[in-house]
Amino acid sequence: MADNRFKCPKCGADLEDLWDGEPVSVFIGEWSEDRFRCNGHLIKPVPYPQASEQSAVNRTKSCGYFGLEVLGVECQE
């Protein structure tokens, strides 16, 4: 699910929020350093129209994973 509140700090693309919203999550927590993933920008014209626009083959390279601290959000107790 794309979280349009945040943009990639490197390329400005939308970020995908990988946290499931549970207070205690086994894999990704609210303050995990790898909570958000950059999916890159859609390439136009779409090189592989048979694939989804969300498919990696139709997007630029990902910039990686980011946490809330990298995105400038301050922790509130």
Short mmCIF file of C-alpha atoms in Angstrom, two decimals:
data_model
loop_
_atom_site.label_atom_id
_atom_site.label_comp_id
_atom_site.label_asym_id
_atom_site.label_seq_id
_atom_site.Cartn_x
_atom_site.Cartn_y
_atom_site.Cartn_z
CA MET A 1 0.00 0.00 0.00
CA ALA A 2 1.46 3.34 -0.99
CA ASP A 3 1.56 5.86 1.82
CA ASN A 4 1.24 9.24 0.10
CA ARG A 5 2.12 11.14 3.27
CA PHE A 6 5.80 10.47 2.66
CA LYS A 7 8.03 10.72 -0.38
CA CYS A 8 11.41 9.10 -0.96
CA PRO A 9 14.13 11.41 0.42
CA LYS A 10 16.40 10.50 -2.52
CA CYS A 11 14.16 10.54 -5.63
CA GLY A 12 10.77 11.89 -4.49
CA ALA A 13 8.75 8.78 -5.43
CA ASP A 14 5.87 7.54 -3.27
CA LEU A 15 6.82 5.21 -0.44
CA GLU A 16 5.15 1.90 0.39
CA ASP A 17 4.40 1.43 4.11
CA LEU A 18 5.29 -2.13 5.13
CA TRP A 19 4.04 -1.87 8.74
CA ASP A 20 0.75 -3.71 9.33
CA GLY A 21 -0.38 -1.29 12.05
CA GLU A 22 -0.20 -3.79 14.89
CA PRO A 23 1.35 -2.46 18.15
CA VAL A 24 3.60 -5.53 18.32
CA SER A 25 4.67 -6.84 14.94
CA VAL A 26 7.16 -9.65 14.40
CA PHE A 27 8.76 -8.22 11.26
CA ILE A 28 8.21 -4.46 10.93
CA GLY A 29 7.44 -2.06 13.77
CA GLU A 30 6.29 1.55 13.75
CA TRP A 31 9.86 2.84 14.25
CA SER A 32 11.70 0.18 12.20
CA GLU A 33 14.51 1.50 10.02
CA ASP A 34 13.09 -0.42 7.06
CA ARG A 35 9.39 0.41 7.43
CA PHE A 36 9.02 2.31 4.13
CA ARG A 37 10.18 1.12 0.71
CA CYS A 38 10.79 3.30 -2.32
CA ASN A 39 9.19 1.70 -5.39
CA GLY A 40 10.75 4.10 -7.90
CA HIS A 41 8.92 6.13 -10.55
CA LEU A 42 6.67 4.74 -13.28
CA ILE A 43 8.48 4.67 -16.64
CA LYS A 44 6.46 6.24 -19.48
CA PRO A 45 5.65 4.92 -21.96
CA VAL A 46 5.27 1.68 -20.00
CA PRO A 47 7.84 -0.78 -21.44
CA TYR A 48 5.87 -3.88 -20.43
CA PRO A 49 2.15 -3.06 -20.80
CA GLN A 50 1.13 -6.63 -20.01
CA ALA A 51 2.52 -6.15 -16.48
CA SER A 52 1.00 -3.94 -13.80
CA GLU A 53 2.15 -0.35 -13.41
CA GLN A 54 3.26 -1.39 -9.91
CA SER A 55 5.55 -4.10 -11.34
CA ALA A 56 9.28 -3.47 -10.88
CA VAL A 57 9.89 -3.94 -14.63
CA ASN A 58 7.80 -0.82 -15.31
CA ARG A 59 9.47 1.34 -12.66
CA THR A 60 12.86 2.94 -12.05
CA LYS A 61 15.20 1.33 -9.54
CA SER A 62 14.24 1.49 -5.86
CA CYS A 63 16.30 3.76 -3.60
CA GLY A 64 15.89 1.31 -0.72
CA TYR A 65 14.21 1.29 2.67
CA PHE A 66 13.65 4.13 5.14
CA GLY A 67 12.41 4.65 8.69
CA LEU A 68 10.41 7.50 10.19
CA GLU A 69 13.56 9.16 11.59
CA VAL A 70 15.10 9.43 8.11
CA LEU A 71 11.83 10.97 6.91
CA GLY A 72 12.05 13.69 9.57
CA VAL A 73 9.41 12.43 12.02
CA GLU A 74 10.28 12.97 15.68
CA CYS A 75 9.47 10.25 18.21
CA GLN A 76 6.71 11.24 20.62
CA GLU A 77 6.46 9.45 23.95
#
